[in-house]
PDB file of C-alpha atoms in Angstrom:
ATOM      1  CA  UNK B   6      20.759 -16.786   3.903  1.00 62.00           C
ATOM      2  CA  UNK B   7      20.986 -20.405   3.251  1.00 76.00           C
ATOM      3  CA  UNK B   8      18.090 -22.765   3.824  1.00 79.00           C
ATOM      4  CA  UNK B   9      20.066 -24.310   6.696  1.00 82.00           C
ATOM      5  CA  UNK B  10      20.872 -20.851   8.269  1.00 82.00           C
ATOM      6  CA  UNK B  11      17.094 -20.174   8.086  1.00 82.00           C
ATOM      7  CA  UNK B  12      16.290 -23.421   9.939  1.00 84.00           C
ATOM      8  CA  UNK B  13      19.004 -22.711  12.521  1.00 87.00           C
ATOM      9  CA  UNK B  14      17.533 -19.127  13.103  1.00 88.00           C
ATOM     10  CA  UNK B  15      13.972 -20.390  13.217  1.00 87.00           C
ATOM     11  CA  UNK B  16      15.079 -23.048  15.797  1.00 87.00           C
ATOM     12  CA  UNK B  17      16.672 -20.296  17.926  1.00 89.00           C
ATOM     13  CA  UNK B  18      13.621 -18.064  17.673  1.00 88.00           C
ATOM     14  CA  UNK B  19      11.243 -20.763  18.595  1.00 86.00           C
ATOM     15  CA  UNK B  20      13.585 -21.616  21.399  1.00 89.00           C
ATOM     16  CA  UNK B  21      13.244 -18.068  22.690  1.00 86.00           C
ATOM     17  CA  UNK B  22      16.918 -16.980  22.031  1.00 90.00           C
ATOM     18  CA  UNK B  23      16.729 -13.134  21.850  1.00 91.00           C
ATOM     19  CA  UNK B  24      19.864 -12.854  19.807  1.00 93.00           C
ATOM     20  CA  UNK B  25      18.220 -14.960  16.985  1.00 90.00           C
ATOM     21  CA  UNK B  26      15.269 -12.520  16.978  1.00 89.00           C
ATOM     22  CA  UNK B  27      17.652  -9.648  16.704  1.00 92.00           C
ATOM     23  CA  UNK B  28      19.491 -11.371  14.084  1.00 92.00           C
ATOM     24  CA  UNK B  29      16.414 -11.922  11.853  1.00 91.00           C
ATOM     25  CA  UNK B  30      15.495  -8.318  12.203  1.00 93.00           C
ATOM     26  CA  UNK B  31      19.062  -7.272  11.426  1.00 93.00           C
ATOM     27  CA  UNK B  32      19.267  -9.443   8.451  1.00 92.00           C
ATOM     28  CA  UNK B  33      15.998  -8.661   6.946  1.00 94.00           C
ATOM     29  CA  UNK B  34      14.967  -5.148   8.099  1.00 97.00           C
ATOM     30  CA  UNK B  35      16.295  -3.095   5.294  1.00 97.00           C
ATOM     31  CA  UNK B  36      14.980  -5.449   2.471  1.00 97.00           C
ATOM     32  CA  UNK B  37      11.501  -5.286   4.010  1.00 98.00           C
ATOM     33  CA  UNK B  38      11.710  -1.408   4.476  1.00 98.00           C
ATOM     34  CA  UNK B  39      12.695  -0.780   1.023  1.00 98.00           C
ATOM     35  CA  UNK B  40       9.928  -3.220  -0.339  1.00 98.00           C
ATOM     36  CA  UNK B  41       7.294  -1.408   1.679  1.00 97.00           C
ATOM     37  CA  UNK B  42       8.804   1.954   0.775  1.00 98.00           C
ATOM     38  CA  UNK B  43       8.550   1.002  -2.785  1.00 97.00           C
ATOM     39  CA  UNK B  44       4.805   0.286  -2.378  1.00 96.00           C
ATOM     40  CA  UNK B  45       3.886   3.241  -0.231  1.00 96.00           C
ATOM     41  CA  UNK B  46       6.269   6.019  -1.341  1.00 96.00           C
ATOM     42  CA  UNK B  47       6.100   7.108   2.303  1.00 97.00           C
ATOM     43  CA  UNK B  48       9.016   6.864   4.640  1.00 97.00           C
ATOM     44  CA  UNK B  49       6.855   7.093   7.805  1.00 97.00           C
ATOM     45  CA  UNK B  50       4.419   4.713   6.531  1.00 97.00           C
ATOM     46  CA  UNK B  51       7.189   2.250   5.386  1.00 97.00           C
ATOM     47  CA  UNK B  52       8.774   2.432   8.784  1.00 97.00           C
ATOM     48  CA  UNK B  53       5.400   1.678  10.546  1.00 97.00           C
ATOM     49  CA  UNK B  54       4.522  -1.162   8.194  1.00 97.00           C
ATOM     50  CA  UNK B  55       8.090  -2.787   8.488  1.00 97.00           C
ATOM     51  CA  UNK B  56       7.707  -2.777  12.314  1.00 96.00           C
ATOM     52  CA  UNK B  57       4.068  -4.271  11.868  1.00 97.00           C
ATOM     53  CA  UNK B  58       5.658  -6.844   9.615  1.00 97.00           C
ATOM     54  CA  UNK B  59       8.089  -8.041  12.137  1.00 95.00           C
ATOM     55  CA  UNK B  60       5.446  -7.973  14.931  1.00 93.00           C
ATOM     56  CA  UNK B  61       3.145 -10.225  12.940  1.00 95.00           C
ATOM     57  CA  UNK B  62       6.163 -12.431  12.059  1.00 92.00           C
ATOM     58  CA  UNK B  63       6.723 -13.141  15.752  1.00 88.00           C
ATOM     59  CA  UNK B  64       3.124 -13.853  16.379  1.00 89.00           C
ATOM     60  CA  UNK B  65       3.114 -16.348  13.392  1.00 90.00           C
ATOM     61  CA  UNK B  66       6.493 -17.870  13.671  1.00 89.00           C
ATOM     62  CA  UNK B  67       5.013 -21.156  14.924  1.00 86.00           C
ATOM     63  CA  UNK B  68       2.989 -21.540  11.745  1.00 89.00           C
ATOM     64  CA  UNK B  69       5.819 -21.011   9.488  1.00 87.00           C
ATOM     65  CA  UNK B  70       6.268 -24.370   7.670  1.00 85.00           C
ATOM     66  CA  UNK B  71       9.423 -23.629   5.755  1.00 81.00           C
ATOM     67  CA  UNK B  72       7.801 -24.150   2.392  1.00 87.00           C
ATOM     68  CA  UNK B  73       9.572 -20.734   1.424  1.00 88.00           C
ATOM     69  CA  UNK B  74      12.531 -18.846   2.479  1.00 89.00           C
ATOM     70  CA  UNK B  75      12.124 -16.520   5.620  1.00 90.00           C
ATOM     71  CA  UNK B  76      12.840 -13.673   3.323  1.00 92.00           C
ATOM     72  CA  UNK B  77       9.907 -14.716   0.887  1.00 94.00           C
ATOM     73  CA  UNK B  78       7.575 -15.229   4.081  1.00 94.00           C
ATOM     74  CA  UNK B  79       8.423 -11.822   5.538  1.00 95.00           C
ATOM     75  CA  UNK B  80       7.822 -10.183   2.164  1.00 97.00           C
ATOM     76  CA  UNK B  81       4.471 -11.893   1.967  1.00 96.00           C
ATOM     77  CA  UNK B  82       3.590 -10.674   5.402  1.00 96.00           C
ATOM     78  CA  UNK B  83       4.676  -7.102   4.432  1.00 97.00           C
ATOM     79  CA  UNK B  84       2.693  -7.177   1.209  1.00 97.00           C
ATOM     80  CA  UNK B  85      -0.350  -8.064   3.172  1.00 95.00           C
ATOM     81  CA  UNK B  86      -0.030  -4.966   5.221  1.00 87.00           C
ATOM     82  CA  UNK B  87      -0.190  -2.883   2.059  1.00 77.00           C
TER      83      UNK B  87
END
């Protein structure tokens, strides 16, 4: 995603647009899942931690300052779960 696309997506999520929330998950789920699977070596645990990552992201979306990409931010949240 481009920086502008990230900003547009964030604006939509913060405005409560469900389609933008779904878009974030659609665009990043597989990358986060593969990352966590690499760390855990467990498909079941990777699925749980990936879902937990997105749950935490929703709770913290207001604190995201944009100093990194959404992808980097989500990976950092996921790594913190491990």
